[in-house]
Amino acid sequence: MKLELYQIDAFTESVFHGNPACVVPLKTWLPDEILLKIARENAVAETAFFIDNGDRVHLRWFTPEIEMDLCGHATLATAHCLNSILNYQRDRIIFETKSGDLTVDVKDGVYYMDFPSRMPEASTLPEIISRSLNIQPKEVFKARDYVLVYDSEEDVKNINIERSIFDLINLDPGGVIVTSAGTDSDFVSRYFTPQSSILEDPVTGSAHCSLIPFWSSRLGKDKLFARQISERGGQLYCENKNERVIVAGKAQTYSAGHFWIE
């Protein structure tokens, strides 16, 4: 069987930055074990599989290890694939997903994703995570992910994870966000996933389901500009809408081709 494959860098205006995702259009669903093998072979943080049903697009996300409940950058990549490569005729794309219906509005090359809000609540940090960090957070919160708040962007840049300790905990399907107010943005973050083939995710749209309401409340503003300060880096345009959040960004196509499975 011959299938199409697109690799797209999300949350960036140029290739080799942002977060790479693979996008695979399907006509019918393949067995889950095959989808997982394809994601593992692609060796990027997320592979998105979709079926275009006309008024809605059924979308699923797989890491090399598991199927995810929500993935921002692979959703953006899929919207970009539909809009800029496959000539999808609507400026609003409705994705049917494990997290419910997600809409993406396309305007002037920016993809505005409407996601659920996940306001984190005050929490305590598991000892394993604490021991894996070279700098301890000032505050700890949790929704799907742990949200560790630091004093400065410099602290966030300087975070190192001792992976041999960090991988002792399983947060499936969550991870650990480290964040602070930004110097040339409203806030910055990095994102780490224990027991994952890719320890640090370059840009994590779904993490902003918690970061947006948190920083909106703390900074007293609903529209925010965020940077994820991984090695590749990415930019996110954010809006708090109470029960929902808008996570927006641009994308660039890196490659287009085919692959074969038995």
PDB file of C-alpha atoms in Angstrom:
ATOM      1  CA  MET A   1       0.000   0.000   0.000  1.00  0.00           C
ATOM      2  CA  LYS A   2       1.356   3.406  -1.039  1.00  0.00           C
ATOM      3  CA  LEU A   3       0.570   6.350   1.264  1.00  0.00           C
ATOM      4  CA  GLU A   4       1.295  10.081   1.141  1.00  0.00           C
ATOM      5  CA  LEU A   5       3.540  11.636   3.780  1.00  0.00           C
ATOM      6  CA  TYR A   6       4.137  15.300   4.530  1.00  0.00           C
ATOM      7  CA  GLN A   7       6.582  16.694   7.082  1.00  0.00           C
ATOM      8  CA  ILE A   8       5.702  20.165   8.301  1.00  0.00           C
ATOM      9  CA  ASP A   9       7.399  22.499  10.769  1.00  0.00           C
ATOM     10  CA  ALA A  10       4.729  24.045  13.018  1.00  0.00           C
ATOM     11  CA  PHE A  11       4.781  27.292  15.011  1.00  0.00           C
ATOM     12  CA  THR A  12       7.459  28.844  12.831  1.00  0.00           C
ATOM     13  CA  GLU A  13       7.903  31.007   9.742  1.00  0.00           C
ATOM     14  CA  SER A  14      10.945  29.093   8.485  1.00  0.00           C
ATOM     15  CA  VAL A  15      12.020  25.465   8.124  1.00  0.00           C
ATOM     16  CA  PHE A  16      14.450  23.915  10.622  1.00  0.00           C
ATOM     17  CA  HIS A  17      12.612  25.735  13.427  1.00  0.00           C
ATOM     18  CA  GLY A  18       9.374  25.084  15.281  1.00  0.00           C
ATOM     19  CA  ASN A  19       8.132  21.558  15.855  1.00  0.00           C
ATOM     20  CA  PRO A  20       8.242  18.986  13.040  1.00  0.00           C
ATOM     21  CA  ALA A  21       5.213  16.762  12.559  1.00  0.00           C
ATOM     22  CA  CYS A  22       4.417  14.152   9.949  1.00  0.00           C
ATOM     23  CA  VAL A  23       0.964  14.178   8.376  1.00  0.00           C
ATOM     24  CA  VAL A  24      -0.541  11.107   6.680  1.00  0.00           C
ATOM     25  CA  PRO A  25      -3.880  11.317   4.813  1.00  0.00           C
ATOM     26  CA  LEU A  26      -5.914   8.089   4.850  1.00  0.00           C
ATOM     27  CA  LYS A  27      -9.020   6.824   3.090  1.00  0.00           C
ATOM     28  CA  THR A  28      -9.859   4.288   5.806  1.00  0.00           C
ATOM     29  CA  TRP A  29      -8.339   3.627   9.209  1.00  0.00           C
ATOM     30  CA  LEU A  30      -5.467   1.175   9.433  1.00  0.00           C
ATOM     31  CA  PRO A  31      -5.050  -1.030  12.536  1.00  0.00           C
ATOM     32  CA  ASP A  32      -3.724   0.903  15.526  1.00  0.00           C
ATOM     33  CA  GLU A  33      -0.559  -1.211  15.657  1.00  0.00           C
ATOM     34  CA  ILE A  34       0.254  -0.151  12.072  1.00  0.00           C
ATOM     35  CA  LEU A  35      -0.365   3.517  12.866  1.00  0.00           C
ATOM     36  CA  LEU A  36       1.989   3.211  15.817  1.00  0.00           C
ATOM     37  CA  LYS A  37       4.659   1.527  13.679  1.00  0.00           C
ATOM     38  CA  ILE A  38       4.403   4.321  11.105  1.00  0.00           C
ATOM     39  CA  ALA A  39       4.779   6.939  13.846  1.00  0.00           C
ATOM     40  CA  ARG A  40       7.799   5.087  15.222  1.00  0.00           C
ATOM     41  CA  GLU A  41       9.368   4.878  11.760  1.00  0.00           C
ATOM     42  CA  ASN A  42       8.831   8.611  11.184  1.00  0.00           C
ATOM     43  CA  ALA A  43      10.813   9.335  14.381  1.00  0.00           C
ATOM     44  CA  VAL A  44       9.330  12.776  15.047  1.00  0.00           C
ATOM     45  CA  ALA A  45       7.419  13.797  18.160  1.00  0.00           C
ATOM     46  CA  GLU A  46       3.986  13.331  16.550  1.00  0.00           C
ATOM     47  CA  THR A  47       2.489  11.816  13.421  1.00  0.00           C
ATOM     48  CA  ALA A  48      -1.029  12.949  12.543  1.00  0.00           C
ATOM     49  CA  PHE A  49      -3.365  10.661  10.607  1.00  0.00           C
ATOM     50  CA  PHE A  50      -6.571  12.037   9.145  1.00  0.00           C
ATOM     51  CA  ILE A  51      -9.573  11.097   7.028  1.00  0.00           C
ATOM     52  CA  ASP A  52     -11.362  13.912   5.204  1.00  0.00           C
ATOM     53  CA  ASN A  53     -15.088  13.284   5.563  1.00  0.00           C
ATOM     54  CA  GLY A  54     -16.113  16.522   3.846  1.00  0.00           C
ATOM     55  CA  ASP A  55     -17.673  18.723   6.533  1.00  0.00           C
ATOM     56  CA  ARG A  56     -15.407  17.234   9.221  1.00  0.00           C
ATOM     57  CA  VAL A  57     -11.928  15.760   9.294  1.00  0.00           C
ATOM     58  CA  HIS A  58     -11.301  12.796  11.623  1.00  0.00           C
ATOM     59  CA  LEU A  59      -7.876  13.361  13.196  1.00  0.00           C
ATOM     60  CA  ARG A  60      -5.684  11.182  15.415  1.00  0.00           C
ATOM     61  CA  TRP A  61      -2.200  11.792  16.836  1.00  0.00           C
ATOM     62  CA  PHE A  62       0.521   9.225  17.591  1.00  0.00           C
ATOM     63  CA  THR A  63       3.898   9.614  19.223  1.00  0.00           C
ATOM     64  CA  PRO A  64       6.462   6.859  18.599  1.00  0.00           C
ATOM     65  CA  GLU A  65       5.115   5.270  21.817  1.00  0.00           C
ATOM     66  CA  ILE A  66       1.389   6.020  22.282  1.00  0.00           C
ATOM     67  CA  GLU A  67      -1.736   7.608  20.855  1.00  0.00           C
ATOM     68  CA  MET A  68      -2.222  11.108  22.315  1.00  0.00           C
ATOM     69  CA  ASP A  69      -5.443  12.756  23.480  1.00  0.00           C
ATOM     70  CA  LEU A  70      -4.424  16.165  22.102  1.00  0.00           C
ATOM     71  CA  CYS A  71      -1.537  17.575  20.083  1.00  0.00           C
ATOM     72  CA  GLY A  72      -1.331  21.204  19.053  1.00  0.00           C
ATOM     73  CA  HIS A  73       1.578  21.258  16.642  1.00  0.00           C
ATOM     74  CA  ALA A  74       0.385  18.195  14.705  1.00  0.00           C
ATOM     75  CA  THR A  75      -3.096  19.748  14.465  1.00  0.00           C
ATOM     76  CA  LEU A  76      -1.554  22.917  13.059  1.00  0.00           C
ATOM     77  CA  ALA A  77       0.545  20.837  10.658  1.00  0.00           C
ATOM     78  CA  THR A  78      -2.546  18.951   9.472  1.00  0.00           C
ATOM     79  CA  ALA A  79      -4.455  22.194   8.916  1.00  0.00           C
ATOM     80  CA  HIS A  80      -1.494  23.536   6.937  1.00  0.00           C
ATOM     81  CA  CYS A  81      -1.338  20.338   4.888  1.00  0.00           C
ATOM     82  CA  LEU A  82      -5.038  20.555   4.048  1.00  0.00           C
ATOM     83  CA  ASN A  83      -5.000  24.281   3.335  1.00  0.00           C
ATOM     84  CA  SER A  84      -1.716  24.821   1.505  1.00  0.00           C
ATOM     85  CA  ILE A  85      -1.039  21.429  -0.128  1.00  0.00           C
ATOM     86  CA  LEU A  86      -4.309  19.540  -0.580  1.00  0.00           C
ATOM     87  CA  ASN A  87      -6.479  22.545  -1.577  1.00  0.00           C
ATOM     88  CA  TYR A  88      -9.070  22.132   1.171  1.00  0.00           C
ATOM     89  CA  GLN A  89     -11.795  24.586   0.227  1.00  0.00           C
ATOM     90  CA  ARG A  90     -12.911  25.823   3.665  1.00  0.00           C
ATOM     91  CA  ASP A  91     -11.267  28.542   5.788  1.00  0.00           C
ATOM     92  CA  ARG A  92     -12.616  26.806   8.896  1.00  0.00           C
ATOM     93  CA  ILE A  93     -11.553  23.211   9.440  1.00  0.00           C
ATOM     94  CA  ILE A  94     -13.476  21.102  11.967  1.00  0.00           C
ATOM     95  CA  PHE A  95     -11.438  18.217  13.350  1.00  0.00           C
ATOM     96  CA  GLU A  96     -13.170  15.310  15.069  1.00  0.00           C
ATOM     97  CA  THR A  97     -10.758  14.093  17.776  1.00  0.00           C
ATOM     98  CA  LYS A  98     -10.406  12.307  21.120  1.00  0.00           C
ATOM     99  CA  SER A  99     -10.654  15.773  22.726  1.00  0.00           C
ATOM    100  CA  GLY A 100     -13.940  16.546  20.970  1.00  0.00           C
ATOM    101  CA  ASP A 101     -14.455  18.770  17.959  1.00  0.00           C
ATOM    102  CA  LEU A 102     -11.562  21.183  17.390  1.00  0.00           C
ATOM    103  CA  THR A 103     -11.893  24.069  14.964  1.00  0.00           C
ATOM    104  CA  VAL A 104      -9.040  25.747  13.107  1.00  0.00           C
ATOM    105  CA  ASP A 105      -9.604  29.063  11.350  1.00  0.00           C
ATOM    106  CA  VAL A 106      -7.165  30.009   8.602  1.00  0.00           C
ATOM    107  CA  LYS A 107      -6.416  33.690   7.982  1.00  0.00           C
ATOM    108  CA  ASP A 108      -3.423  35.239   6.189  1.00  0.00           C
ATOM    109  CA  GLY A 109      -1.256  32.178   6.706  1.00  0.00           C
ATOM    110  CA  VAL A 110      -1.976  31.927  10.440  1.00  0.00           C
ATOM    111  CA  TYR A 111      -3.819  28.931  11.896  1.00  0.00           C
ATOM    112  CA  TYR A 112      -6.061  29.752  14.864  1.00  0.00           C
ATOM    113  CA  MET A 113      -6.794  26.580  16.838  1.00  0.00           C
ATOM    114  CA  ASP A 114      -9.702  26.518  19.296  1.00  0.00           C
ATOM    115  CA  PHE A 115      -8.710  24.179  22.141  1.00  0.00           C
ATOM    116  CA  PRO A 116     -10.101  23.288  25.592  1.00  0.00           C
ATOM    117  CA  SER A 117      -8.818  25.324  28.522  1.00  0.00           C
ATOM    118  CA  ARG A 118      -7.015  23.354  31.235  1.00  0.00           C
ATOM    119  CA  MET A 119      -6.382  25.720  34.117  1.00  0.00           C
ATOM    120  CA  PRO A 120      -3.732  24.111  36.351  1.00  0.00           C
ATOM    121  CA  GLU A 121      -4.253  23.908  40.084  1.00  0.00           C
ATOM    122  CA  ALA A 122      -1.709  24.188  42.884  1.00  0.00           C
ATOM    123  CA  SER A 123       0.028  20.872  43.448  1.00  0.00           C
ATOM    124  CA  THR A 124       3.072  19.213  44.932  1.00  0.00           C
ATOM    125  CA  LEU A 125       5.964  17.970  42.855  1.00  0.00           C
ATOM    126  CA  PRO A 126       6.733  14.241  42.856  1.00  0.00           C
ATOM    127  CA  GLU A 127      10.133  13.535  44.386  1.00  0.00           C
ATOM    128  CA  ILE A 128      11.376  11.863  41.193  1.00  0.00           C
ATOM    129  CA  ILE A 129      10.739  14.997  39.129  1.00  0.00           C
ATOM    130  CA  SER A 130      12.274  17.215  41.808  1.00  0.00           C
ATOM    131  CA  ARG A 131      15.445  15.105  41.962  1.00  0.00           C
ATOM    132  CA  SER A 132      15.767  15.198  38.166  1.00  0.00           C
ATOM    133  CA  LEU A 133      15.869  19.032  38.028  1.00  0.00           C
ATOM    134  CA  ASN A 134      19.014  21.111  38.404  1.00  0.00           C
ATOM    135  CA  ILE A 135      16.934  24.189  39.405  1.00  0.00           C
ATOM    136  CA  GLN A 136      13.889  23.848  41.645  1.00  0.00           C
ATOM    137  CA  PRO A 137      10.680  25.720  40.735  1.00  0.00           C
ATOM    138  CA  LYS A 138       9.185  28.492  42.839  1.00  0.00           C
ATOM    139  CA  GLU A 139       5.636  27.195  42.351  1.00  0.00           C
ATOM    140  CA  VAL A 140       4.064  23.927  41.212  1.00  0.00           C
ATOM    141  CA  PHE A 141       0.715  23.455  39.471  1.00  0.00           C
ATOM    142  CA  LYS A 142      -0.929  20.599  37.588  1.00  0.00           C
ATOM    143  CA  ALA A 143      -3.599  19.924  34.973  1.00  0.00           C
ATOM    144  CA  ARG A 144      -2.815  17.205  32.429  1.00  0.00           C
ATOM    145  CA  ASP A 145       0.803  18.334  32.746  1.00  0.00           C
ATOM    146  CA  TYR A 146       2.835  19.555  35.687  1.00  0.00           C
ATOM    147  CA  VAL A 147       3.426  23.316  35.364  1.00  0.00           C
ATOM    148  CA  LEU A 148       6.606  24.444  37.116  1.00  0.00           C
ATOM    149  CA  VAL A 149       6.920  28.209  37.516  1.00  0.00           C
ATOM    150  CA  TYR A 150      10.334  29.898  37.687  1.00  0.00           C
ATOM    151  CA  ASP A 151      11.557  33.395  38.519  1.00  0.00           C
ATOM    152  CA  SER A 152      13.088  34.229  35.153  1.00  0.00           C
ATOM    153  CA  GLU A 153      13.463  33.273  31.507  1.00  0.00           C
ATOM    154  CA  GLU A 154      17.139  32.654  32.230  1.00  0.00           C
ATOM    155  CA  ASP A 155      16.195  29.962  34.753  1.00  0.00           C
ATOM    156  CA  VAL A 156      13.958  28.274  32.177  1.00  0.00           C
ATOM    157  CA  LYS A 157      16.752  28.368  29.578  1.00  0.00           C
ATOM    158  CA  ASN A 158      19.162  26.798  32.047  1.00  0.00           C
ATOM    159  CA  ILE A 159      16.951  23.871  33.122  1.00  0.00           C
ATOM    160  CA  ASN A 160      18.683  20.517  32.727  1.00  0.00           C
ATOM    161  CA  ILE A 161      16.931  17.194  33.217  1.00  0.00           C
ATOM    162  CA  GLU A 162      18.737  14.186  34.665  1.00  0.00           C
ATOM    163  CA  ARG A 163      17.060  11.686  32.386  1.00  0.00           C
ATOM    164  CA  SER A 164      18.062   8.546  34.279  1.00  0.00           C
ATOM    165  CA  ILE A 165      15.983   9.847  37.206  1.00  0.00           C
ATOM    166  CA  PHE A 166      13.245  11.599  35.188  1.00  0.00           C
ATOM    167  CA  ASP A 167      12.418   8.417  33.264  1.00  0.00           C
ATOM    168  CA  LEU A 168      11.547   6.605  36.486  1.00  0.00           C
ATOM    169  CA  ILE A 169       8.123   8.299  36.434  1.00  0.00           C
ATOM    170  CA  ASN A 170       5.299   7.713  33.943  1.00  0.00           C
ATOM    171  CA  LEU A 171       2.935  10.656  33.368  1.00  0.00           C
ATOM    172  CA  ASP A 172       1.115   9.123  30.385  1.00  0.00           C
ATOM    173  CA  PRO A 173      -0.151  11.093  28.517  1.00  0.00           C
ATOM    174  CA  GLY A 174       1.209  14.211  30.260  1.00  0.00           C
ATOM    175  CA  GLY A 175       4.580  15.829  30.738  1.00  0.00           C
ATOM    176  CA  VAL A 176       6.371  18.603  32.597  1.00  0.00           C
ATOM    177  CA  ILE A 177       6.173  22.266  31.596  1.00  0.00           C
ATOM    178  CA  VAL A 178       8.747  24.740  32.903  1.00  0.00           C
ATOM    179  CA  THR A 179       7.709  28.365  32.477  1.00  0.00           C
ATOM    180  CA  SER A 180       8.299  31.974  33.465  1.00  0.00           C
ATOM    181  CA  ALA A 181       7.393  35.478  32.354  1.00  0.00           C
ATOM    182  CA  GLY A 182       9.314  36.390  29.191  1.00  0.00           C
ATOM    183  CA  THR A 183      11.758  39.178  28.402  1.00  0.00           C
ATOM    184  CA  ASP A 184      10.486  39.834  24.851  1.00  0.00           C
ATOM    185  CA  SER A 185       7.239  37.859  25.134  1.00  0.00           C
ATOM    186  CA  ASP A 186       4.491  37.540  27.703  1.00  0.00           C
ATOM    187  CA  PHE A 187       5.762  34.151  28.819  1.00  0.00           C
ATOM    188  CA  VAL A 188       8.188  31.412  27.828  1.00  0.00           C
ATOM    189  CA  SER A 189       8.159  27.663  28.344  1.00  0.00           C
ATOM    190  CA  ARG A 190       9.864  24.352  27.684  1.00  0.00           C
ATOM    191  CA  TYR A 191       8.259  20.911  27.726  1.00  0.00           C
ATOM    192  CA  PHE A 192       9.652  17.522  28.769  1.00  0.00           C
ATOM    193  CA  THR A 193       8.120  14.045  28.590  1.00  0.00           C
ATOM    194  CA  PRO A 194       9.468  11.174  30.725  1.00  0.00           C
ATOM    195  CA  GLN A 195       9.881   7.737  29.129  1.00  0.00           C
ATOM    196  CA  SER A 196       9.619   9.278  25.662  1.00  0.00           C
ATOM    197  CA  SER A 197      12.020   8.785  22.756  1.00  0.00           C
ATOM    198  CA  ILE A 198      12.126  12.594  22.433  1.00  0.00           C
ATOM    199  CA  LEU A 199      12.816  14.091  25.870  1.00  0.00           C
ATOM    200  CA  GLU A 200      12.186  17.765  25.034  1.00  0.00           C
ATOM    201  CA  ASP A 201       9.390  18.686  22.677  1.00  0.00           C
ATOM    202  CA  PRO A 202      10.399  21.687  20.511  1.00  0.00           C
ATOM    203  CA  VAL A 203       7.001  23.479  20.613  1.00  0.00           C
ATOM    204  CA  THR A 204       3.976  22.106  22.451  1.00  0.00           C
ATOM    205  CA  GLY A 205       0.598  23.520  21.473  1.00  0.00           C
ATOM    206  CA  SER A 206      -1.389  21.379  23.923  1.00  0.00           C
ATOM    207  CA  ALA A 207       0.721  22.608  26.869  1.00  0.00           C
ATOM    208  CA  HIS A 208      -0.645  26.079  26.167  1.00  0.00           C
ATOM    209  CA  CYS A 209      -4.122  24.836  27.102  1.00  0.00           C
ATOM    210  CA  SER A 210      -2.799  25.272  30.651  1.00  0.00           C
ATOM    211  CA  LEU A 211      -0.237  28.028  30.098  1.00  0.00           C
ATOM    212  CA  ILE A 212      -2.706  30.454  28.502  1.00  0.00           C
ATOM    213  CA  PRO A 213      -5.278  30.545  31.331  1.00  0.00           C
ATOM    214  CA  PHE A 214      -2.491  30.541  33.922  1.00  0.00           C
ATOM    215  CA  TRP A 215      -0.571  33.486  32.451  1.00  0.00           C
ATOM    216  CA  SER A 216      -3.754  35.304  31.433  1.00  0.00           C
ATOM    217  CA  SER A 217      -4.828  35.287  35.076  1.00  0.00           C
ATOM    218  CA  ARG A 218      -1.387  36.196  36.385  1.00  0.00           C
ATOM    219  CA  LEU A 219      -0.708  38.991  33.874  1.00  0.00           C
ATOM    220  CA  GLY A 220      -4.262  40.308  33.700  1.00  0.00           C
ATOM    221  CA  LYS A 221      -4.585  40.122  29.919  1.00  0.00           C
ATOM    222  CA  ASP A 222      -6.397  37.814  27.512  1.00  0.00           C
ATOM    223  CA  LYS A 223      -4.208  38.142  24.413  1.00  0.00           C
ATOM    224  CA  LEU A 224      -0.634  36.958  24.845  1.00  0.00           C
ATOM    225  CA  PHE A 225       2.457  36.282  22.773  1.00  0.00           C
ATOM    226  CA  ALA A 226       4.461  33.234  23.845  1.00  0.00           C
ATOM    227  CA  ARG A 227       7.780  31.672  22.949  1.00  0.00           C
ATOM    228  CA  GLN A 228       8.844  28.097  23.517  1.00  0.00           C
ATOM    229  CA  ILE A 229      12.573  28.378  24.036  1.00  0.00           C
ATOM    230  CA  SER A 230      13.749  24.928  23.017  1.00  0.00           C
ATOM    231  CA  GLU A 231      16.763  24.622  20.724  1.00  0.00           C
ATOM    232  CA  ARG A 232      14.527  24.904  17.635  1.00  0.00           C
ATOM    233  CA  GLY A 233      12.224  27.488  19.201  1.00  0.00           C
ATOM    234  CA  GLY A 234       8.725  28.553  18.260  1.00  0.00           C
ATOM    235  CA  GLN A 235       6.225  31.407  18.487  1.00  0.00           C
ATOM    236  CA  LEU A 236       2.594  31.143  19.574  1.00  0.00           C
ATOM    237  CA  TYR A 237      -0.167  33.745  19.466  1.00  0.00           C
ATOM    238  CA  CYS A 238      -2.551  33.037  22.313  1.00  0.00           C
ATOM    239  CA  GLU A 239      -5.948  34.148  23.554  1.00  0.00           C
ATOM    240  CA  ASN A 240      -7.816  33.197  26.715  1.00  0.00           C
ATOM    241  CA  LYS A 241     -11.559  32.669  26.170  1.00  0.00           C
ATOM    242  CA  ASN A 242     -12.536  31.237  29.566  1.00  0.00           C
ATOM    243  CA  GLU A 243     -13.596  27.631  28.780  1.00  0.00           C
ATOM    244  CA  ARG A 244     -11.557  27.639  25.559  1.00  0.00           C
ATOM    245  CA  VAL A 245      -8.189  28.947  24.424  1.00  0.00           C
ATOM    246  CA  ILE A 246      -6.944  30.038  21.015  1.00  0.00           C
ATOM    247  CA  VAL A 247      -3.477  28.758  20.118  1.00  0.00           C
ATOM    248  CA  ALA A 248      -2.262  30.212  16.827  1.00  0.00           C
ATOM    249  CA  GLY A 249       0.844  30.016  14.702  1.00  0.00           C
ATOM    250  CA  LYS A 250       2.321  29.617  11.254  1.00  0.00           C
ATOM    251  CA  ALA A 251       3.828  26.576   9.531  1.00  0.00           C
ATOM    252  CA  GLN A 252       6.216  25.648   6.743  1.00  0.00           C
ATOM    253  CA  THR A 253       6.275  22.513   4.589  1.00  0.00           C
ATOM    254  CA  TYR A 254       9.613  20.710   4.825  1.00  0.00           C
ATOM    255  CA  SER A 255       8.992  17.672   2.619  1.00  0.00           C
ATOM    256  CA  ALA A 256       6.356  15.792   0.650  1.00  0.00           C
ATOM    257  CA  GLY A 257       6.541  12.214  -0.556  1.00  0.00           C
ATOM    258  CA  HIS A 258       5.278   8.659  -0.243  1.00  0.00           C
ATOM    259  CA  PHE A 259       5.958   5.516   1.735  1.00  0.00           C
ATOM    260  CA  TRP A 260       4.898   1.915   1.402  1.00  0.00           C
ATOM    261  CA  ILE A 261       3.533  -0.573   3.891  1.00  0.00           C
ATOM    262  CA  GLU A 262       2.689  -4.233   3.366  1.00  0.00           C
TER     263      GLU A 262
END
